[in-house]
mmCIF file of C-alpha atoms and ligand atoms in Angstrom:
data_model
loop_
_atom_site.group_PDB
_atom_site.id
_atom_site.type_symbol
_atom_site.label_atom_id
_atom_site.label_comp_id
_atom_site.label_asym_id
_atom_site.label_seq_id
_atom_site.Cartn_x
_atom_site.Cartn_y
_atom_site.Cartn_z
ATOM 1 C CA MET T 1 9.218 -13.107 15.183
ATOM 2 C CA LYS T 2 10.665 -15.736 12.687
ATOM 3 C CA HIS T 3 11.141 -13.726 9.592
ATOM 4 C CA ILE T 4 13.005 -10.940 11.404
ATOM 5 C CA ALA T 5 14.917 -13.673 13.206
ATOM 6 C CA LYS T 6 15.684 -14.804 9.400
ATOM 7 C CA LEU T 7 16.178 -10.917 8.187
ATOM 8 C CA MET T 8 18.778 -10.560 10.641
ATOM 9 C CA GLY T 9 21.358 -12.785 8.632
ATOM 10 C CA SER T 10 20.171 -11.669 5.746
ATOM 11 C CA VAL T 11 20.829 -8.179 6.032
ATOM 12 C CA ALA T 12 24.125 -9.050 7.870
ATOM 13 C CA LEU T 13 25.527 -10.439 4.067
ATOM 14 C CA VAL T 14 23.783 -7.035 1.896
ATOM 15 C CA ALA T 15 25.077 -4.387 4.560
ATOM 16 C CA ALA T 16 28.183 -5.750 6.445
ATOM 17 C CA SER T 17 30.856 -3.338 5.176
ATOM 18 C CA THR T 18 28.224 -0.357 5.278
ATOM 19 C CA LEU T 19 27.977 -0.325 9.354
ATOM 20 C CA THR T 20 26.234 3.386 10.736
ATOM 21 C CA ALA T 21 26.405 4.763 14.358
ATOM 22 C CA GLN T 22 22.979 3.159 16.502
ATOM 23 C CA ALA T 23 21.369 5.981 15.532
ATOM 24 C CA ASP T 24 18.633 7.028 18.823
ATOM 25 C CA GLU T 25 16.580 8.750 16.768
ATOM 26 C CA PHE T 26 14.536 7.306 13.821
ATOM 27 C CA ARG T 27 13.169 8.941 10.914
ATOM 28 C CA LEU T 28 10.156 7.485 9.072
ATOM 29 C CA GLY T 29 8.432 8.839 5.969
ATOM 30 C CA LEU T 30 5.206 8.415 4.767
ATOM 31 C CA ILE T 31 2.867 10.092 1.829
ATOM 32 C CA THR T 32 0.151 10.006 3.818
ATOM 33 C CA PRO T 33 -1.684 12.769 5.528
ATOM 34 C CA PRO T 34 -2.116 12.683 9.758
ATOM 35 C CA PRO T 35 -5.512 11.907 9.605
ATOM 36 C CA HIS T 36 -4.865 8.678 7.937
ATOM 37 C CA ILE T 37 -4.762 4.788 10.048
ATOM 38 C CA TRP T 38 -0.897 4.555 8.453
ATOM 39 C CA THR T 39 0.273 8.039 9.850
ATOM 40 C CA LYS T 40 -1.722 7.059 12.992
ATOM 41 C CA ALA T 41 -0.005 3.635 13.282
ATOM 42 C CA ALA T 42 3.375 5.102 12.288
ATOM 43 C CA GLY T 43 3.157 7.133 15.506
ATOM 44 C CA ALA T 44 1.847 4.808 17.716
ATOM 45 C CA PHE T 45 5.196 2.764 16.597
ATOM 46 C CA GLY T 46 7.445 5.510 17.708
ATOM 47 C CA ASP T 47 5.372 5.499 21.402
ATOM 48 C CA GLU T 48 6.172 1.520 21.753
ATOM 49 C CA LEU T 49 9.570 1.809 20.800
ATOM 50 C CA THR T 50 10.069 4.830 23.236
ATOM 51 C CA GLU T 51 8.107 2.389 26.080
ATOM 52 C CA LYS T 52 9.564 -0.019 25.359
ATOM 53 C CA SER T 53 13.308 0.667 25.119
ATOM 54 C CA GLY T 54 13.267 2.482 28.143
ATOM 55 C CA GLY T 55 13.727 5.813 25.924
ATOM 56 C CA ALA T 56 16.602 5.090 24.461
ATOM 57 C CA HIS T 57 15.009 5.244 20.855
ATOM 58 C CA SER T 58 12.776 7.114 19.096
ATOM 59 C CA VAL T 59 10.831 8.013 15.935
ATOM 60 C CA SER T 60 10.072 11.302 14.537
ATOM 61 C CA VAL T 61 7.374 10.432 11.937
ATOM 62 C CA PHE T 62 7.030 13.011 8.642
ATOM 63 C CA PRO T 63 3.537 12.514 6.972
ATOM 64 C CA SER T 64 2.215 13.957 3.814
ATOM 65 C CA ARG T 65 5.422 13.450 1.573
ATOM 66 C CA GLN T 66 7.374 15.527 3.770
ATOM 67 C CA LEU T 67 10.685 13.892 3.250
ATOM 68 C CA GLY T 68 9.219 13.454 -1.053
ATOM 69 C CA ASN T 69 7.380 11.104 -2.150
ATOM 70 C CA GLU T 70 8.261 7.087 -1.858
ATOM 71 C CA ALA T 71 10.455 6.869 -4.979
ATOM 72 C CA GLU T 72 12.289 9.528 -3.360
ATOM 73 C CA MET T 73 12.219 8.164 -0.043
ATOM 74 C CA LEU T 74 13.003 4.456 -1.350
ATOM 75 C CA GLN T 75 16.006 5.874 -2.433
ATOM 76 C CA GLN T 76 16.975 7.357 0.742
ATOM 77 C CA LEU T 77 16.744 3.917 2.387
ATOM 78 C CA GLN T 78 18.695 3.108 0.146
ATOM 79 C CA THR T 79 21.404 5.511 1.174
ATOM 80 C CA GLY T 80 20.710 4.937 5.278
ATOM 81 C CA ALA T 81 19.526 8.811 4.522
ATOM 82 C CA LEU T 82 15.804 7.814 5.855
ATOM 83 C CA ASP T 83 15.795 5.030 8.604
ATOM 84 C CA MET T 84 12.106 3.736 8.791
ATOM 85 C CA ALA T 85 8.895 4.147 5.971
ATOM 86 C CA PHE T 86 5.636 2.990 5.970
ATOM 87 C CA MET T 87 5.107 2.512 2.292
ATOM 88 C CA THR T 88 2.589 1.481 -0.714
ATOM 89 C CA VAL T 89 3.863 -2.007 -1.351
ATOM 90 C CA ALA T 90 2.976 -0.829 -4.950
ATOM 91 C CA GLU T 91 5.792 1.688 -5.041
ATOM 92 C CA VAL T 92 8.696 -0.942 -3.827
ATOM 93 C CA SER T 93 6.863 -3.361 -6.457
ATOM 94 C CA ASN T 94 8.616 -0.702 -8.849
ATOM 95 C CA ARG T 95 12.211 -2.021 -7.715
ATOM 96 C CA TYR T 96 10.903 -5.991 -7.052
ATOM 97 C CA VAL T 97 8.609 -6.723 -9.476
ATOM 98 C CA ASP T 98 6.901 -10.215 -7.922
ATOM 99 C CA LEU T 99 5.935 -7.908 -5.534
ATOM 100 C CA GLY T 100 3.355 -7.265 -8.410
ATOM 101 C CA ALA T 101 1.391 -10.342 -7.357
ATOM 102 C CA PHE T 102 -0.694 -9.139 -4.853
ATOM 103 C CA TYR T 103 -2.676 -6.787 -7.089
ATOM 104 C CA ALA T 104 -4.143 -9.408 -9.231
ATOM 105 C CA PRO T 105 -7.760 -8.159 -9.421
ATOM 106 C CA TYR T 106 -10.226 -9.819 -7.189
ATOM 107 C CA LEU T 107 -7.261 -12.151 -5.714
ATOM 108 C CA ALA T 108 -9.089 -10.967 -2.812
ATOM 109 C CA ASP T 109 -13.121 -11.671 -2.493
ATOM 110 C CA ASP T 110 -13.428 -8.981 0.386
ATOM 111 C CA ILE T 111 -10.665 -6.996 2.625
ATOM 112 C CA ALA T 112 -11.656 -9.569 5.157
ATOM 113 C CA HIS T 113 -9.575 -12.067 3.352
ATOM 114 C CA ALA T 114 -7.348 -9.576 1.568
ATOM 115 C CA GLY T 115 -5.766 -9.158 5.498
ATOM 116 C CA ARG T 116 -5.885 -13.019 5.273
ATOM 117 C CA ILE T 117 -3.425 -13.007 2.416
ATOM 118 C CA LEU T 118 -1.148 -10.972 4.139
ATOM 119 C CA ARG T 119 -0.813 -12.361 6.954
ATOM 120 C CA SER T 120 0.450 -15.724 5.548
ATOM 121 C CA ASP T 121 3.272 -17.123 5.402
ATOM 122 C CA LYS T 122 3.474 -17.548 1.326
ATOM 123 C CA ALA T 123 3.083 -13.109 1.823
ATOM 124 C CA THR T 124 5.441 -12.754 4.554
ATOM 125 C CA SER T 125 8.059 -14.665 2.310
ATOM 126 C CA MET T 126 8.235 -12.674 0.042
ATOM 127 C CA LEU T 127 10.035 -9.525 1.834
ATOM 128 C CA GLU T 128 12.772 -12.218 2.422
ATOM 129 C CA PRO T 129 14.854 -10.657 -1.498
ATOM 130 C CA LEU T 130 14.750 -6.836 -0.419
ATOM 131 C CA PRO T 131 17.406 -6.747 1.909
ATOM 132 C CA ALA T 132 19.600 -8.445 -1.266
ATOM 133 C CA GLU T 133 17.516 -6.844 -4.192
ATOM 134 C CA VAL T 134 15.847 -3.348 -2.819
ATOM 135 C CA GLY T 135 18.370 -2.480 0.130
ATOM 136 C CA VAL T 136 15.630 -2.382 2.730
ATOM 137 C CA VAL T 137 14.173 -4.784 5.485
ATOM 138 C CA GLY T 138 10.989 -5.453 4.734
ATOM 139 C CA VAL T 139 9.285 -6.529 8.495
ATOM 140 C CA GLY T 140 5.681 -6.625 7.752
ATOM 141 C CA TYR T 141 2.468 -5.956 5.189
ATOM 142 C CA GLY T 142 -0.099 -3.468 6.537
ATOM 143 C CA MET T 143 -2.878 -2.294 3.999
ATOM 144 C CA ALA T 144 -5.215 0.162 3.284
ATOM 145 C CA GLY T 145 -8.782 -0.332 1.468
ATOM 146 C CA LEU T 146 -9.604 -2.001 -1.602
ATOM 147 C CA ARG T 147 -9.929 -0.247 -4.537
ATOM 148 C CA GLN T 148 -13.233 1.715 -5.787
ATOM 149 C CA ILE T 149 -13.362 4.106 -8.839
ATOM 150 C CA VAL T 150 -14.278 7.658 -8.462
ATOM 151 C CA SER T 151 -15.726 9.553 -11.775
ATOM 152 C CA ARG T 152 -16.691 13.262 -12.615
ATOM 153 C CA GLY T 153 -19.585 11.407 -15.155
ATOM 154 C CA ASP T 154 -21.652 8.787 -15.584
ATOM 155 C CA ILE T 155 -20.503 4.669 -15.308
ATOM 156 C CA SER T 156 -22.965 2.257 -15.760
ATOM 157 C CA SER T 157 -20.558 -0.247 -17.890
ATOM 158 C CA ALA T 158 -16.178 -0.921 -18.004
ATOM 159 C CA GLU T 159 -17.074 0.672 -21.794
ATOM 160 C CA ASP T 160 -17.890 4.283 -20.046
ATOM 161 C CA LEU T 161 -13.839 4.094 -19.029
ATOM 162 C CA ALA T 162 -12.918 3.776 -21.685
ATOM 163 C CA GLY T 163 -10.544 6.936 -23.344
ATOM 164 C CA LEU T 164 -10.988 8.680 -19.750
ATOM 165 C CA LYS T 165 -8.122 10.020 -17.951
ATOM 166 C CA LEU T 166 -7.836 8.268 -14.489
ATOM 167 C CA ARG T 167 -5.970 8.755 -11.796
ATOM 168 C CA ILE T 168 -3.656 6.046 -10.945
ATOM 169 C CA THR T 169 -1.002 4.908 -7.816
ATOM 170 C CA PRO T 170 2.629 5.286 -10.250
ATOM 171 C CA PHE T 171 2.721 1.645 -10.031
ATOM 172 C CA THR T 172 2.702 -0.845 -13.347
ATOM 173 C CA PRO T 173 0.009 -3.675 -12.054
ATOM 174 C CA ILE T 174 -2.532 -0.718 -12.754
ATOM 175 C CA LEU T 175 -1.253 0.800 -15.145
ATOM 176 C CA ASP T 176 -1.524 -2.895 -16.912
ATOM 177 C CA PHE T 177 -5.674 -2.754 -15.347
ATOM 178 C CA TYR T 178 -6.320 0.311 -16.803
ATOM 179 C CA ASN T 179 -4.461 -0.273 -20.055
ATOM 180 C CA ALA T 180 -6.152 -3.181 -20.268
ATOM 181 C CA ILE T 181 -10.016 -1.635 -19.989
ATOM 182 C CA GLY T 182 -8.849 0.872 -22.572
ATOM 183 C CA ALA T 183 -8.472 3.704 -19.913
ATOM 184 C CA ALA T 184 -6.087 6.242 -19.764
ATOM 185 C CA PRO T 185 -4.686 5.864 -16.608
ATOM 186 C CA THR T 186 -2.441 8.923 -15.311
ATOM 187 C CA PRO T 187 -0.355 8.079 -12.819
ATOM 188 C CA MET T 188 -0.450 10.781 -9.846
ATOM 189 C CA PRO T 189 0.720 10.939 -6.168
ATOM 190 C CA LEU T 190 -2.307 10.988 -3.572
ATOM 191 C CA PRO T 191 -0.934 14.540 -2.404
ATOM 192 C CA SER T 192 -1.567 15.807 -6.342
ATOM 193 C CA VAL T 193 -5.068 14.103 -6.199
ATOM 194 C CA TYR T 194 -8.176 16.160 -5.023
ATOM 195 C CA ASP T 195 -7.330 19.134 -6.835
ATOM 196 C CA ALA T 196 -7.085 16.847 -10.351
ATOM 197 C CA LEU T 197 -9.950 15.883 -9.938
ATOM 198 C CA ALA T 198 -11.753 19.200 -8.943
ATOM 199 C CA ASN T 199 -10.185 20.943 -11.662
ATOM 200 C CA GLY T 200 -11.017 18.811 -14.508
ATOM 201 C CA GLN T 201 -7.185 17.443 -14.772
ATOM 202 C CA VAL T 202 -8.413 13.617 -14.658
ATOM 203 C CA ASP T 203 -12.132 12.471 -14.822
ATOM 204 C CA ALA T 204 -12.465 9.717 -12.533
ATOM 205 C CA ILE T 205 -9.708 8.476 -9.678
ATOM 206 C CA ASP T 206 -8.535 4.455 -8.435
ATOM 207 C CA MET T 207 -8.939 4.791 -4.453
ATOM 208 C CA ASP T 208 -9.818 3.223 -1.617
ATOM 209 C CA ALA T 209 -13.118 4.226 0.804
ATOM 210 C CA GLU T 210 -11.570 5.904 3.288
ATOM 211 C CA LEU T 211 -9.807 8.335 0.900
ATOM 212 C CA ILE T 212 -12.824 9.168 -0.516
ATOM 213 C CA TRP T 213 -14.696 9.773 2.706
ATOM 214 C CA VAL T 214 -11.835 11.525 4.735
ATOM 215 C CA LEU T 215 -10.801 13.079 2.239
ATOM 216 C CA LYS T 216 -13.708 14.090 0.701
ATOM 217 C CA TYR T 217 -12.682 13.104 -2.899
ATOM 218 C CA TYR T 218 -16.636 12.280 -3.810
ATOM 219 C CA ASP T 219 -17.143 16.654 -3.727
ATOM 220 C CA HIS T 220 -16.121 16.920 -7.196
ATOM 221 C CA ALA T 221 -17.537 13.387 -8.354
ATOM 222 C CA ASP T 222 -21.094 12.216 -9.820
ATOM 223 C CA THR T 223 -20.032 8.426 -9.627
ATOM 224 C CA ILE T 224 -18.828 6.147 -7.070
ATOM 225 C CA VAL T 225 -17.949 2.621 -8.607
ATOM 226 C CA GLN T 226 -17.703 -0.089 -5.857
ATOM 227 C CA SER T 227 -15.945 -1.743 -7.802
ATOM 228 C CA ASP T 228 -13.658 -3.536 -4.838
ATOM 229 C CA HIS T 229 -11.309 -4.693 -7.662
ATOM 230 C CA MET T 230 -7.660 -4.977 -5.978
ATOM 231 C CA MET T 231 -6.218 -4.869 -2.926
ATOM 232 C CA PHE T 232 -3.928 -2.529 -1.483
ATOM 233 C CA PRO T 233 -1.019 -3.242 0.612
ATOM 234 C CA MET T 234 1.519 -1.918 2.681
ATOM 235 C CA VAL T 235 5.110 -2.898 3.980
ATOM 236 C CA GLY T 236 6.747 -1.057 7.392
ATOM 237 C CA LEU T 237 10.370 -0.568 5.904
ATOM 238 C CA VAL T 238 13.507 -0.343 7.790
ATOM 239 C CA SER T 239 16.884 0.488 5.784
ATOM 240 C CA ALA T 240 18.927 -2.590 5.174
ATOM 241 C CA LYS T 241 21.574 0.490 6.103
ATOM 242 C CA VAL T 242 20.682 1.301 9.324
ATOM 243 C CA TRP T 243 19.270 -2.112 10.065
ATOM 244 C CA ALA T 244 22.681 -3.783 9.875
ATOM 245 C CA GLY T 245 24.360 -0.751 12.186
ATOM 246 C CA LEU T 246 22.098 -2.168 15.407
ATOM 247 C CA SER T 247 21.873 -4.425 18.154
ATOM 248 C CA GLU T 248 20.068 -7.589 18.028
ATOM 249 C CA GLU T 249 18.143 -6.930 20.798
ATOM 250 C CA ASP T 250 17.709 -3.305 18.740
ATOM 251 C CA ARG T 251 16.589 -5.421 15.514
ATOM 252 C CA ALA T 252 14.479 -8.168 17.807
ATOM 253 C CA MET T 253 12.475 -4.969 19.105
ATOM 254 C CA ILE T 254 12.607 -2.149 16.428
ATOM 255 C CA GLY T 255 10.937 -5.415 13.830
ATOM 256 C CA GLU T 256 8.336 -6.933 15.622
ATOM 257 C CA LEU T 257 7.122 -3.587 17.574
ATOM 258 C CA MET T 258 6.918 -1.939 13.622
ATOM 259 C CA ALA T 259 5.356 -5.623 12.285
ATOM 260 C CA LYS T 260 2.865 -4.906 14.736
ATOM 261 C CA HIS T 261 1.927 -1.747 13.863
ATOM 262 C CA VAL T 262 1.724 -2.683 10.602
ATOM 263 C CA ASP T 263 -0.003 -5.067 11.065
ATOM 264 C CA SER T 264 -2.706 -3.605 13.079
ATOM 265 C CA THR T 265 -3.667 -1.273 10.281
ATOM 266 C CA ILE T 266 -5.389 -4.460 8.287
ATOM 267 C CA ASP T 267 -7.356 -4.395 11.678
ATOM 268 C CA SER T 268 -8.485 -1.050 10.724
ATOM 269 C CA TYR T 269 -9.738 -1.177 7.746
ATOM 270 C CA VAL T 270 -11.954 -4.880 8.363
ATOM 271 C CA GLU T 271 -13.437 -3.092 10.789
ATOM 272 C CA LYS T 272 -13.936 0.589 9.547
ATOM 273 C CA GLU T 273 -14.351 -0.241 5.630
ATOM 274 C CA ALA T 274 -17.810 -1.117 5.417
ATOM 275 C CA GLY T 275 -18.899 2.526 7.580
ATOM 276 C CA TRP T 276 -16.907 4.414 4.909
ATOM 277 C CA LEU T 277 -18.582 3.084 2.177
ATOM 278 C CA ALA T 278 -22.133 3.266 3.416
ATOM 279 C CA GLN T 279 -21.229 6.703 3.579
ATOM 280 C CA ILE T 280 -19.839 7.489 0.837
ATOM 281 C CA GLU T 281 -23.147 5.602 -0.232
ATOM 282 C CA GLY T 282 -25.338 7.477 2.062
ATOM 283 C CA THR T 283 -24.207 11.401 -0.235
ATOM 284 C CA GLY T 284 -26.434 10.627 -2.813
ATOM 285 C CA LYS T 285 -24.303 10.564 -5.227
ATOM 286 C CA THR T 286 -24.654 7.874 -7.987
ATOM 287 C CA TYR T 287 -23.384 4.385 -6.281
ATOM 288 C CA THR T 288 -22.702 1.098 -7.773
ATOM 289 C CA LYS T 289 -21.973 -1.901 -6.522
ATOM 290 C CA VAL T 290 -19.933 -4.244 -9.377
ATOM 291 C CA ASP T 291 -17.860 -7.665 -9.519
ATOM 292 C CA ALA T 292 -15.699 -9.031 -11.824
ATOM 293 C CA THR T 293 -18.402 -9.374 -14.669
ATOM 294 C CA PHE T 294 -17.734 -6.044 -14.925
ATOM 295 C CA PHE T 295 -14.339 -5.342 -16.488
ATOM 296 C CA GLY T 296 -15.144 -8.535 -19.335
ATOM 297 C CA GLY T 297 -11.480 -9.509 -20.927
ATOM 298 C CA ALA T 298 -9.254 -6.767 -19.212
ATOM 299 C CA ILE T 299 -9.108 -9.689 -16.052
ATOM 300 C CA ASP T 300 -7.284 -12.043 -18.217
ATOM 301 C CA GLU T 301 -5.489 -9.759 -20.496
ATOM 302 C CA TRP T 302 -4.178 -8.644 -16.781
ATOM 303 C CA ASN T 303 -3.489 -12.240 -15.540
ATOM 304 C CA ALA T 304 -2.164 -13.228 -18.775
ATOM 305 C CA ILE T 305 0.835 -10.067 -18.341
ATOM 306 C CA TRP T 306 1.293 -10.696 -14.443
ATOM 307 C CA SER T 307 1.277 -14.614 -15.123
ATOM 308 C CA GLU T 308 5.133 -13.818 -17.335
ATOM 309 C CA LYS T 309 6.398 -11.265 -14.878
ATOM 310 C CA ALA T 310 5.586 -12.270 -10.768
ATOM 311 C CA PRO T 311 6.255 -15.969 -10.579
ATOM 312 C CA SER T 312 4.818 -15.385 -6.746
ATOM 313 C CA LEU T 313 1.085 -14.847 -8.337
ATOM 314 C CA ASP T 314 0.709 -19.080 -8.368
ATOM 315 C CA GLY T 315 1.433 -18.905 -4.838
ATOM 316 C CA LEU T 316 -0.585 -16.091 -3.731
ATOM 317 C CA ARG T 317 -3.638 -17.735 -5.494
ATOM 318 C CA ALA T 318 -3.606 -20.904 -3.755
ATOM 319 C CA VAL T 319 -3.244 -18.609 -0.928
ATOM 320 C CA ALA T 320 -6.275 -16.959 -1.616
ATOM 321 C CA ALA T 321 -8.099 -20.139 -2.136
ATOM 322 C CA GLU T 322 -6.721 -22.075 1.301
ATOM 323 C CA THR T 323 -8.217 -18.741 3.207
ATOM 324 C CA LYS T 324 -11.289 -17.736 1.687
HETATM 325 C C1 BEZ B 401 -2.745 5.918 -3.345
HETATM 326 O O1 BEZ B 401 -1.784 6.218 -4.548
HETATM 327 O O2 BEZ B 401 -3.954 5.705 -3.541
HETATM 328 C C2 BEZ B 401 -2.389 5.577 -2.023
HETATM 329 C C3 BEZ B 401 -1.625 6.132 -1.373
HETATM 330 C C4 BEZ B 401 -1.353 5.257 0.285
HETATM 331 C C5 BEZ B 401 -2.997 5.326 0.872
HETATM 332 C C6 BEZ B 401 -3.801 5.477 0.049
HETATM 333 C C7 BEZ B 401 -3.641 5.577 -1.426
#
């Protein structure tokens, strides 16, 4: 892959002085639980790497935040204490702000369009600075579903969100979005969300269809707003230090296989998202479909903030227009 070949040069420059011994058994961390699509893709990547390397390499997958939250795992990747991760682009955007461009509200018309944007050359090029900026190699993108809103009370307009304690994934673009709406965004990592909604610590959550359905986040909610307001990319990461210690052959094999398996998650969400949404709608909870107009001026406010912060935003919008 062109992207992996390019990375071989750039990472050698960043980490030439910190070569590590070649690992045979890699550790891969992620925050999603075992039944989640990302965790299954990580397992499939490990299996194929073992097979293709003739048993020379294997991958131990640590799901459900066993190695720490994403911020902690990113630090471990930087020091080389962790070899690999499948991570939300949200977390990486906390360190490399340009990636915040992916969260432009309604950048993607639907889940398949989100997949086409993530598979573009422009999106791939946005990973190139990661070794120098963050100390990780981004081999390629995956994703989760588009974002929806699940609430304990009735929501019939964006005004109903005003002042609500609304759980968000801890990253700035989504914080800016809900601040613009007038909600009280409450950053909270994934594993704490079910209990927080169940016990009323939060009034509402920002979430995707898979988790709303599979982890039953609708259980303690009255209203599901299918807003599809943002995409939610994931990235396959290798520690730049670990990468620098690999042979060229291993980098090519690991990079290509990891890119293939993170990319496979895009197909899974494109195939399954409509089914999850239909099942959520079938629960009998109040289910409302809304579009960008629901959020009024909040989207313009977000665009004004992020057109300053994320140089890639215009380029991604051009890709979005070309790939409609
Ligand atoms: C979340 O924070 O909502 C999330 C994290 C990882 C995968 C999917 C959703």
